[in-house]
């Protein structure tokens, strides 16, 4: 069996886990473009997944009634160590070794064995990651109460190459001993290096209810609650490449899942002479939940608390927000605690230009995989006659991402 099975494991893992949900909180395309912000700036339809209180908060008059998102999709990919390219190169080298062995080309076997040893050393502990999200939402702000319904799912899958010392020793012997090189038939049968795929997932469906209270001095306090049904999933697959068989791959065998009810809470306080300032606070997943993978690794869905402030004018929105609690990583990744800035410039209600930046306050150099530090975001919204199309992007030292959304607001 060839080491190229590692690439098959990677591709199957990424494709299969995209049918699950994921541990990263879902964000709409507008939020995606504004540094992931939304606690103090979310429009009614996007408030379902960021801060339910914002359904009843003050907005532009053209965006404070009925709103729908159908759908919102985002994806990100991090592979700064070029793991997938490394795997492709390893496949080619293994083919050359086996071809040289079948032609009794001993010098060719030795030369390619040396190349393969170097490639495996470079691959060891390198990590690639993929994220994807999908969401739907409807919001209807009414006179006394605002109501909404939502469903969203996202997934994070990471993959890593694990190279054994015995493989490096075997390849070193083949490279430096013609007799050993002459015994090679299928080099994959002699290797024990493996690939690991880990994914954690969350999917949710719920309703949101919000109400605004008028308080003294032209100020408004909005509160909201989102009871929801949550499903957790993990997927973990690890196999020696020499034992990996296409026909034996069964995703159900490597999954665990659990579900239960949870709740999000939110508050938004509008102040200023024209109520153009908003302070927001959102608590997501108030009830802690956890799930063990098939290897005993624990995925914890814990409460998160985010605070934000925003200033809104006739043609602009400026916002800043911060996570007050660190979010623990699952698998090969960084803990996260984001400090974010976002901005939106509106052109006559028809075009919106957006940008943002966020910094991970919890990032550290000793994380088990891909480090997440500073991310830059940008986006464009086109909203003629109430309908809207959102396009967003994300870049960092390790990652690239994009989002697209269709919807309407009246």
mmCIF file of C-alpha atoms in Angstrom:
data_model
loop_
_atom_site.group_PDB
_atom_site.id
_atom_site.type_symbol
_atom_site.label_atom_id
_atom_site.label_comp_id
_atom_site.label_asym_id
_atom_site.label_seq_id
_atom_site.Cartn_x
_atom_site.Cartn_y
_atom_site.Cartn_z
ATOM 1 C CA UNK A 1 0.000 0.000 0.000
ATOM 2 C CA UNK A 2 1.482 3.358 -0.991
ATOM 3 C CA UNK A 3 1.865 6.440 1.150
ATOM 4 C CA UNK A 4 -0.399 8.166 -1.352
ATOM 5 C CA UNK A 5 -3.277 6.839 0.775
ATOM 6 C CA UNK A 6 -2.564 9.798 3.041
ATOM 7 C CA UNK A 7 -3.812 12.149 0.340
ATOM 8 C CA UNK A 8 -6.958 10.062 -0.034
ATOM 9 C CA UNK A 9 -7.521 10.258 3.716
ATOM 10 C CA UNK A 10 -7.173 14.038 3.593
ATOM 11 C CA UNK A 11 -9.599 14.488 0.718
ATOM 12 C CA UNK A 12 -12.192 12.122 2.139
ATOM 13 C CA UNK A 13 -11.962 13.780 5.520
ATOM 14 C CA UNK A 14 -12.469 17.288 4.189
ATOM 15 C CA UNK A 15 -15.325 16.312 1.895
ATOM 16 C CA UNK A 16 -17.092 14.099 4.398
ATOM 17 C CA UNK A 17 -16.885 16.477 7.328
ATOM 18 C CA UNK A 18 -18.443 19.257 5.304
ATOM 19 C CA UNK A 19 -21.754 17.446 5.720
ATOM 20 C CA UNK A 20 -21.441 17.972 9.480
ATOM 21 C CA UNK A 21 -21.435 21.210 11.437
ATOM 22 C CA UNK A 22 -18.410 22.850 13.031
ATOM 23 C CA UNK A 23 -17.099 24.365 16.266
ATOM 24 C CA UNK A 24 -16.556 27.873 14.932
ATOM 25 C CA UNK A 25 -19.500 30.229 15.458
ATOM 26 C CA UNK A 26 -21.293 30.926 12.188
ATOM 27 C CA UNK A 27 -20.940 34.472 10.804
ATOM 28 C CA UNK A 28 -22.876 36.147 8.016
ATOM 29 C CA UNK A 29 -21.055 37.595 5.005
ATOM 30 C CA UNK A 30 -21.449 41.163 6.315
ATOM 31 C CA UNK A 31 -19.922 40.169 9.644
ATOM 32 C CA UNK A 32 -17.222 38.190 7.809
ATOM 33 C CA UNK A 33 -16.205 41.365 5.911
ATOM 34 C CA UNK A 34 -16.148 43.516 9.061
ATOM 35 C CA UNK A 35 -13.635 41.498 11.056
ATOM 36 C CA UNK A 36 -16.207 39.074 12.425
ATOM 37 C CA UNK A 37 -18.049 41.839 14.288
ATOM 38 C CA UNK A 38 -21.805 41.941 14.781
ATOM 39 C CA UNK A 39 -22.686 42.223 18.471
ATOM 40 C CA UNK A 40 -23.424 45.959 18.161
ATOM 41 C CA UNK A 41 -24.060 46.295 14.408
ATOM 42 C CA UNK A 42 -25.982 43.219 13.220
ATOM 43 C CA UNK A 43 -29.021 43.846 11.048
ATOM 44 C CA UNK A 44 -32.213 42.007 12.143
ATOM 45 C CA UNK A 45 -31.721 38.902 9.969
ATOM 46 C CA UNK A 46 -28.089 38.476 11.024
ATOM 47 C CA UNK A 47 -28.872 39.225 14.681
ATOM 48 C CA UNK A 48 -30.156 35.669 15.100
ATOM 49 C CA UNK A 49 -26.584 34.345 15.066
ATOM 50 C CA UNK A 50 -24.662 37.256 16.648
ATOM 51 C CA UNK A 51 -26.839 39.093 19.193
ATOM 52 C CA UNK A 52 -30.615 38.467 19.270
ATOM 53 C CA UNK A 53 -31.213 41.826 20.942
ATOM 54 C CA UNK A 54 -30.180 43.591 17.724
ATOM 55 C CA UNK A 55 -33.439 42.455 16.087
ATOM 56 C CA UNK A 56 -35.218 45.105 18.175
ATOM 57 C CA UNK A 57 -32.436 47.707 18.094
ATOM 58 C CA UNK A 58 -32.270 50.918 16.077
ATOM 59 C CA UNK A 59 -31.105 50.515 12.464
ATOM 60 C CA UNK A 60 -31.226 52.424 9.212
ATOM 61 C CA UNK A 61 -34.877 52.830 8.276
ATOM 62 C CA UNK A 62 -34.326 50.729 5.154
ATOM 63 C CA UNK A 63 -33.041 47.753 7.173
ATOM 64 C CA UNK A 64 -35.156 47.662 10.342
ATOM 65 C CA UNK A 65 -38.168 45.638 9.221
ATOM 66 C CA UNK A 66 -38.447 42.220 7.591
ATOM 67 C CA UNK A 67 -35.135 40.581 6.774
ATOM 68 C CA UNK A 68 -34.144 37.265 5.240
ATOM 69 C CA UNK A 69 -30.836 35.543 4.523
ATOM 70 C CA UNK A 70 -31.086 32.674 2.068
ATOM 71 C CA UNK A 71 -28.379 31.498 2.093
ATOM 72 C CA UNK A 72 -25.080 32.689 3.566
ATOM 73 C CA UNK A 73 -21.999 30.587 2.787
ATOM 74 C CA UNK A 74 -18.393 30.994 3.901
ATOM 75 C CA UNK A 75 -15.193 28.986 3.643
ATOM 76 C CA UNK A 76 -11.584 29.341 4.764
ATOM 77 C CA UNK A 77 -8.460 27.337 4.078
ATOM 78 C CA UNK A 78 -5.069 27.374 5.794
ATOM 79 C CA UNK A 79 -2.121 25.486 4.358
ATOM 80 C CA UNK A 80 0.877 27.757 4.747
ATOM 81 C CA UNK A 81 3.093 24.669 5.117
ATOM 82 C CA UNK A 82 1.788 23.376 1.752
ATOM 83 C CA UNK A 83 0.817 20.018 3.220
ATOM 84 C CA UNK A 84 -1.244 18.935 0.239
ATOM 85 C CA UNK A 85 1.531 19.851 -2.209
ATOM 86 C CA UNK A 86 3.979 17.890 -0.057
ATOM 87 C CA UNK A 87 1.720 14.842 -0.203
ATOM 88 C CA UNK A 88 1.486 15.083 -3.990
ATOM 89 C CA UNK A 89 5.275 15.202 -4.198
ATOM 90 C CA UNK A 90 5.566 12.172 -1.879
ATOM 91 C CA UNK A 91 3.173 10.225 -4.117
ATOM 92 C CA UNK A 92 5.339 10.952 -7.141
ATOM 93 C CA UNK A 93 8.513 9.860 -5.328
ATOM 94 C CA UNK A 94 6.949 6.578 -4.195
ATOM 95 C CA UNK A 95 5.903 5.886 -7.771
ATOM 96 C CA UNK A 96 9.489 6.449 -8.907
ATOM 97 C CA UNK A 97 10.858 4.072 -6.245
ATOM 98 C CA UNK A 98 8.455 1.306 -7.224
ATOM 99 C CA UNK A 99 9.075 1.873 -10.925
ATOM 100 C CA UNK A 100 12.843 1.729 -10.405
ATOM 101 C CA UNK A 101 12.462 -1.433 -8.313
ATOM 102 C CA UNK A 102 10.366 -3.150 -10.983
ATOM 103 C CA UNK A 103 13.053 -2.279 -13.585
ATOM 104 C CA UNK A 104 15.823 -3.509 -11.260
ATOM 105 C CA UNK A 105 17.278 0.017 -11.281
ATOM 106 C CA UNK A 106 19.066 -0.117 -7.911
ATOM 107 C CA UNK A 107 20.743 3.350 -8.177
ATOM 108 C CA UNK A 108 17.326 4.828 -9.016
ATOM 109 C CA UNK A 109 15.771 3.178 -5.954
ATOM 110 C CA UNK A 110 18.550 4.530 -3.737
ATOM 111 C CA UNK A 111 18.379 8.043 -5.119
ATOM 112 C CA UNK A 112 14.578 8.275 -4.766
ATOM 113 C CA UNK A 113 14.719 6.764 -1.260
ATOM 114 C CA UNK A 114 16.947 9.653 -0.197
ATOM 115 C CA UNK A 115 14.494 12.132 -1.695
ATOM 116 C CA UNK A 116 11.560 10.439 0.063
ATOM 117 C CA UNK A 117 13.347 10.524 3.411
ATOM 118 C CA UNK A 118 13.797 14.284 3.093
ATOM 119 C CA UNK A 119 10.166 14.768 2.050
ATOM 120 C CA UNK A 120 8.880 12.786 5.029
ATOM 121 C CA UNK A 121 11.040 14.776 7.441
ATOM 122 C CA UNK A 122 9.566 17.972 6.037
ATOM 123 C CA UNK A 123 5.980 16.668 6.198
ATOM 124 C CA UNK A 124 6.140 15.465 9.803
ATOM 125 C CA UNK A 125 3.699 17.409 12.047
ATOM 126 C CA UNK A 126 2.759 19.824 9.236
ATOM 127 C CA UNK A 127 -0.927 20.756 9.318
ATOM 128 C CA UNK A 128 -3.633 21.942 6.925
ATOM 129 C CA UNK A 129 -7.084 23.183 7.893
ATOM 130 C CA UNK A 130 -10.428 23.806 6.181
ATOM 131 C CA UNK A 131 -13.496 25.667 7.500
ATOM 132 C CA UNK A 132 -16.931 25.942 5.955
ATOM 133 C CA UNK A 133 -20.256 27.407 7.077
ATOM 134 C CA UNK A 134 -23.834 27.623 5.838
ATOM 135 C CA UNK A 135 -26.703 29.611 7.334
ATOM 136 C CA UNK A 136 -30.319 30.672 6.811
ATOM 137 C CA UNK A 137 -32.236 33.304 8.769
ATOM 138 C CA UNK A 138 -35.519 35.213 8.863
ATOM 139 C CA UNK A 139 -36.310 38.168 11.141
ATOM 140 C CA UNK A 140 -39.554 40.108 11.578
ATOM 141 C CA UNK A 141 -39.349 43.155 13.848
ATOM 142 C CA UNK A 142 -42.865 43.853 15.154
ATOM 143 C CA UNK A 143 -44.334 46.675 17.231
ATOM 144 C CA UNK A 144 -43.952 44.985 20.605
ATOM 145 C CA UNK A 145 -41.691 42.002 19.959
ATOM 146 C CA UNK A 146 -39.285 41.068 17.221
ATOM 147 C CA UNK A 147 -39.125 37.409 16.227
ATOM 148 C CA UNK A 148 -36.797 35.356 14.070
ATOM 149 C CA UNK A 149 -35.922 31.828 13.050
ATOM 150 C CA UNK A 150 -32.524 30.528 12.006
ATOM 151 C CA UNK A 151 -30.523 27.457 11.120
ATOM 152 C CA UNK A 152 -26.781 27.302 10.592
ATOM 153 C CA UNK A 153 -23.930 24.831 10.398
ATOM 154 C CA UNK A 154 -20.167 25.112 10.131
ATOM 155 C CA UNK A 155 -17.212 22.749 10.225
ATOM 156 C CA UNK A 156 -13.499 22.818 10.996
ATOM 157 C CA UNK A 157 -11.372 19.943 9.740
ATOM 158 C CA UNK A 158 -7.621 19.678 10.258
ATOM 159 C CA UNK A 159 -5.239 17.119 8.825
ATOM 160 C CA UNK A 160 -1.660 16.286 9.779
ATOM 161 C CA UNK A 161 1.112 14.007 8.599
ATOM 162 C CA UNK A 162 2.712 11.813 11.272
ATOM 163 C CA UNK A 163 6.029 10.294 10.189
ATOM 164 C CA UNK A 164 7.593 7.405 12.109
ATOM 165 C CA UNK A 165 11.304 7.199 12.917
ATOM 166 C CA UNK A 166 11.363 3.620 11.608
ATOM 167 C CA UNK A 167 10.373 4.837 8.132
ATOM 168 C CA UNK A 168 13.255 7.314 8.113
ATOM 169 C CA UNK A 169 15.649 4.563 9.192
ATOM 170 C CA UNK A 170 14.436 2.179 6.472
ATOM 171 C CA UNK A 171 14.801 4.814 3.779
ATOM 172 C CA UNK A 172 18.278 5.757 5.032
ATOM 173 C CA UNK A 173 19.324 2.092 4.797
ATOM 174 C CA UNK A 174 17.911 1.770 1.287
ATOM 175 C CA UNK A 175 19.717 4.934 0.180
ATOM 176 C CA UNK A 176 23.119 3.768 1.505
ATOM 177 C CA UNK A 177 22.966 -0.006 0.948
ATOM 178 C CA UNK A 178 22.529 -1.446 -2.556
ATOM 179 C CA UNK A 179 21.689 -4.878 -1.138
ATOM 180 C CA UNK A 180 18.807 -3.459 0.905
ATOM 181 C CA UNK A 181 17.673 -1.414 -2.093
ATOM 182 C CA UNK A 182 17.546 -4.605 -4.132
ATOM 183 C CA UNK A 183 14.946 -6.098 -1.760
ATOM 184 C CA UNK A 184 12.419 -3.302 -2.363
ATOM 185 C CA UNK A 185 9.229 -4.403 -4.082
ATOM 186 C CA UNK A 186 6.420 -2.071 -2.964
ATOM 187 C CA UNK A 187 7.932 0.535 -0.647
ATOM 188 C CA UNK A 188 4.506 1.331 0.855
ATOM 189 C CA UNK A 189 4.376 -2.109 2.451
ATOM 190 C CA UNK A 190 7.461 -1.203 4.490
ATOM 191 C CA UNK A 191 6.238 2.172 5.785
ATOM 192 C CA UNK A 192 4.202 2.860 8.931
ATOM 193 C CA UNK A 193 3.729 6.625 8.718
ATOM 194 C CA UNK A 194 0.123 7.719 9.013
ATOM 195 C CA UNK A 195 -2.247 10.591 8.434
ATOM 196 C CA UNK A 196 -4.698 12.049 10.950
ATOM 197 C CA UNK A 197 -7.910 13.916 10.224
ATOM 198 C CA UNK A 198 -9.746 15.645 13.068
ATOM 199 C CA UNK A 199 -12.991 17.590 12.726
ATOM 200 C CA UNK A 200 -15.325 19.125 15.278
ATOM 201 C CA UNK A 201 -18.772 20.336 14.364
ATOM 202 C CA UNK A 202 -21.814 22.245 15.620
ATOM 203 C CA UNK A 203 -25.178 22.674 13.949
ATOM 204 C CA UNK A 204 -28.094 24.614 15.379
ATOM 205 C CA UNK A 205 -31.690 25.562 14.657
ATOM 206 C CA UNK A 206 -33.681 27.957 16.797
ATOM 207 C CA UNK A 207 -35.934 30.950 17.259
ATOM 208 C CA UNK A 208 -35.132 34.440 18.508
ATOM 209 C CA UNK A 209 -37.298 36.857 20.483
ATOM 210 C CA UNK A 210 -36.327 40.443 21.244
ATOM 211 C CA UNK A 211 -37.936 43.520 22.804
ATOM 212 C CA UNK A 212 -36.857 47.151 23.095
ATOM 213 C CA UNK A 213 -37.491 49.233 26.219
ATOM 214 C CA UNK A 214 -37.458 53.003 26.107
ATOM 215 C CA UNK A 215 -35.533 54.514 28.990
ATOM 216 C CA UNK A 216 -34.813 58.090 30.025
ATOM 217 C CA UNK A 217 -32.904 60.670 27.993
ATOM 218 C CA UNK A 218 -33.672 59.231 24.541
ATOM 219 C CA UNK A 219 -32.038 55.890 25.217
ATOM 220 C CA UNK A 220 -33.202 52.393 24.328
ATOM 221 C CA UNK A 221 -32.368 49.044 25.894
ATOM 222 C CA UNK A 222 -33.036 45.969 23.749
ATOM 223 C CA UNK A 223 -32.877 42.433 25.108
ATOM 224 C CA UNK A 224 -33.110 39.163 23.235
ATOM 225 C CA UNK A 225 -33.056 35.417 23.721
ATOM 226 C CA UNK A 226 -32.490 32.562 21.251
ATOM 227 C CA UNK A 227 -33.492 29.091 22.463
ATOM 228 C CA UNK A 228 -32.084 26.507 20.069
ATOM 229 C CA UNK A 229 -31.465 22.843 19.420
ATOM 230 C CA UNK A 230 -27.761 22.042 19.002
ATOM 231 C CA UNK A 231 -26.024 19.004 17.564
ATOM 232 C CA UNK A 232 -22.313 18.303 18.110
ATOM 233 C CA UNK A 233 -20.223 15.968 15.997
ATOM 234 C CA UNK A 234 -16.609 14.892 15.927
ATOM 235 C CA UNK A 235 -14.759 12.978 13.265
ATOM 236 C CA UNK A 236 -11.321 11.499 13.868
ATOM 237 C CA UNK A 237 -9.534 9.177 11.487
ATOM 238 C CA UNK A 238 -6.008 7.885 11.898
ATOM 239 C CA UNK A 239 -4.546 4.907 10.073
ATOM 240 C CA UNK A 240 -1.181 3.552 9.058
ATOM 241 C CA UNK A 241 -0.836 4.306 5.388
ATOM 242 C CA UNK A 242 0.210 0.716 4.705
ATOM 243 C CA UNK A 243 -3.158 -0.491 6.042
ATOM 244 C CA UNK A 244 -5.384 2.168 4.507
ATOM 245 C CA UNK A 245 -7.908 0.716 2.045
ATOM 246 C CA UNK A 246 -10.432 2.645 -0.025
ATOM 247 C CA UNK A 247 -13.114 0.004 0.498
ATOM 248 C CA UNK A 248 -12.597 0.015 4.272
ATOM 249 C CA UNK A 249 -13.231 3.740 4.619
ATOM 250 C CA UNK A 250 -16.529 4.195 6.487
ATOM 251 C CA UNK A 251 -17.111 7.678 7.892
ATOM 252 C CA UNK A 252 -19.689 6.474 10.445
ATOM 253 C CA UNK A 253 -17.036 4.359 12.117
ATOM 254 C CA UNK A 254 -14.987 7.434 12.989
ATOM 255 C CA UNK A 255 -17.799 9.755 14.132
ATOM 256 C CA UNK A 256 -19.342 10.592 17.480
ATOM 257 C CA UNK A 257 -22.350 12.853 18.011
ATOM 258 C CA UNK A 258 -24.590 14.291 20.692
ATOM 259 C CA UNK A 259 -27.348 16.872 20.839
ATOM 260 C CA UNK A 260 -29.347 18.970 23.278
ATOM 261 C CA UNK A 261 -30.996 22.301 23.897
ATOM 262 C CA UNK A 262 -29.062 25.493 24.502
ATOM 263 C CA UNK A 263 -29.679 29.234 24.542
ATOM 264 C CA UNK A 264 -28.083 32.520 23.471
ATOM 265 C CA UNK A 265 -28.700 35.817 25.292
ATOM 266 C CA UNK A 266 -28.126 39.378 24.166
ATOM 267 C CA UNK A 267 -28.510 43.016 25.106
ATOM 268 C CA UNK A 268 -28.053 46.241 23.145
ATOM 269 C CA UNK A 269 -28.087 49.749 24.569
ATOM 270 C CA UNK A 270 -28.652 52.670 22.184
ATOM 271 C CA UNK A 271 -27.618 56.115 23.381
ATOM 272 C CA UNK A 272 -26.593 59.542 22.128
ATOM 273 C CA UNK A 273 -28.665 62.504 21.004
ATOM 274 C CA UNK A 274 -29.824 60.574 17.947
ATOM 275 C CA UNK A 275 -29.276 57.080 19.363
ATOM 276 C CA UNK A 276 -26.385 56.678 16.960
ATOM 277 C CA UNK A 277 -24.215 54.859 19.519
ATOM 278 C CA UNK A 278 -24.869 51.234 20.432
ATOM 279 C CA UNK A 279 -23.228 49.066 23.082
ATOM 280 C CA UNK A 280 -23.859 45.343 22.743
ATOM 281 C CA UNK A 281 -23.270 42.222 24.813
ATOM 282 C CA UNK A 282 -23.923 38.658 23.644
ATOM 283 C CA UNK A 283 -23.648 35.333 25.451
ATOM 284 C CA UNK A 284 -23.647 32.305 23.181
ATOM 285 C CA UNK A 285 -24.171 28.699 24.256
ATOM 286 C CA UNK A 286 -25.043 29.481 27.859
ATOM 287 C CA UNK A 287 -25.225 25.769 28.713
ATOM 288 C CA UNK A 288 -21.829 23.992 28.446
ATOM 289 C CA UNK A 289 -21.792 20.868 26.268
ATOM 290 C CA UNK A 290 -19.026 18.393 25.458
ATOM 291 C CA UNK A 291 -18.425 15.378 23.265
ATOM 292 C CA UNK A 292 -15.592 12.846 23.067
ATOM 293 C CA UNK A 293 -14.136 11.744 19.754
ATOM 294 C CA UNK A 294 -13.588 8.057 19.036
ATOM 295 C CA UNK A 295 -10.046 8.365 20.429
ATOM 296 C CA UNK A 296 -11.133 10.086 23.637
ATOM 297 C CA UNK A 297 -10.282 13.645 22.579
ATOM 298 C CA UNK A 298 -12.832 16.051 24.116
ATOM 299 C CA UNK A 299 -14.613 18.775 22.163
ATOM 300 C CA UNK A 300 -16.057 21.361 24.554
ATOM 301 C CA UNK A 301 -18.771 23.819 23.507
ATOM 302 C CA UNK A 302 -18.511 26.387 26.279
ATOM 303 C CA UNK A 303 -20.219 29.749 26.813
ATOM 304 C CA UNK A 304 -18.691 32.682 24.957
ATOM 305 C CA UNK A 305 -19.198 36.325 25.919
ATOM 306 C CA UNK A 306 -18.585 39.148 23.455
ATOM 307 C CA UNK A 307 -18.900 42.891 24.060
ATOM 308 C CA UNK A 308 -18.983 45.571 21.386
ATOM 309 C CA UNK A 309 -19.636 49.218 20.684
ATOM 310 C CA UNK A 310 -20.619 50.907 17.414
ATOM 311 C CA UNK A 311 -21.295 54.322 15.943
ATOM 312 C CA UNK A 312 -23.804 54.571 13.125
ATOM 313 C CA UNK A 313 -24.286 57.496 10.755
ATOM 314 C CA UNK A 314 -26.294 58.005 7.611
ATOM 315 C CA UNK A 315 -23.429 56.726 5.475
ATOM 316 C CA UNK A 316 -21.167 54.790 7.829
ATOM 317 C CA UNK A 317 -20.881 52.221 10.597
ATOM 318 C CA UNK A 318 -17.802 51.882 12.825
ATOM 319 C CA UNK A 319 -17.528 49.137 15.433
ATOM 320 C CA UNK A 320 -15.160 47.431 17.837
ATOM 321 C CA UNK A 321 -15.689 44.278 19.862
ATOM 322 C CA UNK A 322 -13.811 41.786 21.988
ATOM 323 C CA UNK A 323 -14.315 38.234 23.211
ATOM 324 C CA UNK A 324 -14.296 38.251 27.008
ATOM 325 C CA UNK A 325 -13.660 34.494 27.272
ATOM 326 C CA UNK A 326 -11.027 32.402 25.503
ATOM 327 C CA UNK A 327 -12.317 29.706 23.139
ATOM 328 C CA UNK A 328 -10.382 26.446 23.513
ATOM 329 C CA UNK A 329 -9.043 24.813 20.352
ATOM 330 C CA UNK A 330 -10.050 21.296 19.334
ATOM 331 C CA UNK A 331 -7.452 19.268 17.494
ATOM 332 C CA UNK A 332 -4.454 20.944 15.865
ATOM 333 C CA UNK A 333 -5.138 24.639 16.295
ATOM 334 C CA UNK A 334 -4.813 27.826 18.304
ATOM 335 C CA UNK A 335 -7.022 28.940 21.168
ATOM 336 C CA UNK A 336 -8.897 32.072 20.101
ATOM 337 C CA UNK A 337 -9.982 35.313 21.766
ATOM 338 C CA UNK A 338 -10.614 37.969 19.149
ATOM 339 C CA UNK A 339 -10.287 41.740 19.371
ATOM 340 C CA UNK A 340 -11.877 43.128 16.207
ATOM 341 C CA UNK A 341 -12.508 46.407 14.384
ATOM 342 C CA UNK A 342 -14.978 46.790 11.521
ATOM 343 C CA UNK A 343 -16.233 49.527 9.230
ATOM 344 C CA UNK A 344 -18.933 49.980 6.598
ATOM 345 C CA UNK A 345 -19.361 52.862 4.168
ATOM 346 C CA UNK A 346 -22.743 53.140 2.464
ATOM 347 C CA UNK A 347 -23.231 54.690 -0.980
ATOM 348 C CA UNK A 348 -26.849 55.845 -1.377
ATOM 349 C CA UNK A 349 -28.192 52.565 0.085
ATOM 350 C CA UNK A 350 -27.219 50.634 -3.043
ATOM 351 C CA UNK A 351 -23.552 49.786 -2.452
ATOM 352 C CA UNK A 352 -21.735 49.075 0.805
ATOM 353 C CA UNK A 353 -17.944 48.940 1.139
ATOM 354 C CA UNK A 354 -16.650 47.075 4.194
ATOM 355 C CA UNK A 355 -13.389 46.287 5.904
ATOM 356 C CA UNK A 356 -12.060 44.941 9.158
ATOM 357 C CA UNK A 357 -9.140 43.568 11.120
ATOM 358 C CA UNK A 358 -8.978 41.275 14.121
ATOM 359 C CA UNK A 359 -6.227 40.105 16.443
ATOM 360 C CA UNK A 360 -6.198 36.834 18.356
ATOM 361 C CA UNK A 361 -5.325 37.702 21.964
ATOM 362 C CA UNK A 362 -4.966 34.019 22.891
ATOM 363 C CA UNK A 363 -2.509 33.007 20.157
ATOM 364 C CA UNK A 364 0.719 31.384 21.257
ATOM 365 C CA UNK A 365 3.793 29.916 19.595
ATOM 366 C CA UNK A 366 3.343 26.575 21.363
ATOM 367 C CA UNK A 367 -0.001 25.631 19.823
ATOM 368 C CA UNK A 368 -0.305 22.185 18.300
ATOM 369 C CA UNK A 369 -0.977 23.309 14.750
ATOM 370 C CA UNK A 370 -1.764 26.402 12.689
ATOM 371 C CA UNK A 371 -1.250 29.680 14.520
ATOM 372 C CA UNK A 372 -3.978 32.318 14.212
ATOM 373 C CA UNK A 373 -2.832 35.879 14.853
ATOM 374 C CA UNK A 374 -3.929 38.849 12.724
ATOM 375 C CA UNK A 375 -6.599 38.612 10.036
ATOM 376 C CA UNK A 376 -7.688 41.268 7.525
ATOM 377 C CA UNK A 377 -11.163 41.246 5.995
ATOM 378 C CA UNK A 378 -12.968 43.143 3.271
ATOM 379 C CA UNK A 379 -16.246 43.030 1.387
ATOM 380 C CA UNK A 380 -18.753 44.529 -0.996
ATOM 381 C CA UNK A 381 -22.520 44.653 -0.663
ATOM 382 C CA UNK A 382 -24.947 45.436 -3.460
ATOM 383 C CA UNK A 383 -28.516 46.107 -2.310
ATOM 384 C CA UNK A 384 -30.892 47.424 -4.966
ATOM 385 C CA UNK A 385 -34.592 47.676 -4.037
ATOM 386 C CA UNK A 386 -34.237 45.787 -0.774
ATOM 387 C CA UNK A 387 -32.486 42.693 -2.147
ATOM 388 C CA UNK A 388 -28.826 42.248 -1.308
ATOM 389 C CA UNK A 389 -25.780 40.359 -2.514
ATOM 390 C CA UNK A 390 -22.773 40.217 -0.185
ATOM 391 C CA UNK A 391 -19.242 39.244 -1.200
ATOM 392 C CA UNK A 392 -16.473 39.066 1.409
ATOM 393 C CA UNK A 393 -12.858 37.987 1.740
ATOM 394 C CA UNK A 394 -10.253 37.221 4.420
ATOM 395 C CA UNK A 395 -6.462 37.044 4.331
ATOM 396 C CA UNK A 396 -3.742 36.431 6.912
ATOM 397 C CA UNK A 397 -0.237 34.979 7.084
ATOM 398 C CA UNK A 398 -1.692 31.456 7.175
ATOM 399 C CA UNK A 399 -5.195 31.628 5.776
ATOM 400 C CA UNK A 400 -7.477 32.725 2.961
ATOM 401 C CA UNK A 401 -11.265 32.819 2.986
ATOM 402 C CA UNK A 402 -14.395 34.046 1.247
ATOM 403 C CA UNK A 403 -18.106 34.419 1.871
ATOM 404 C CA UNK A 404 -21.179 35.003 -0.263
ATOM 405 C CA UNK A 405 -24.734 35.789 0.796
ATOM 406 C CA UNK A 406 -28.120 36.430 -0.749
ATOM 407 C CA UNK A 407 -31.004 38.045 1.080
ATOM 408 C CA UNK A 408 -33.406 40.936 1.445
ATOM 409 C CA UNK A 409 -34.286 43.610 3.979
ATOM 410 C CA UNK A 410 -37.200 46.083 4.009
#
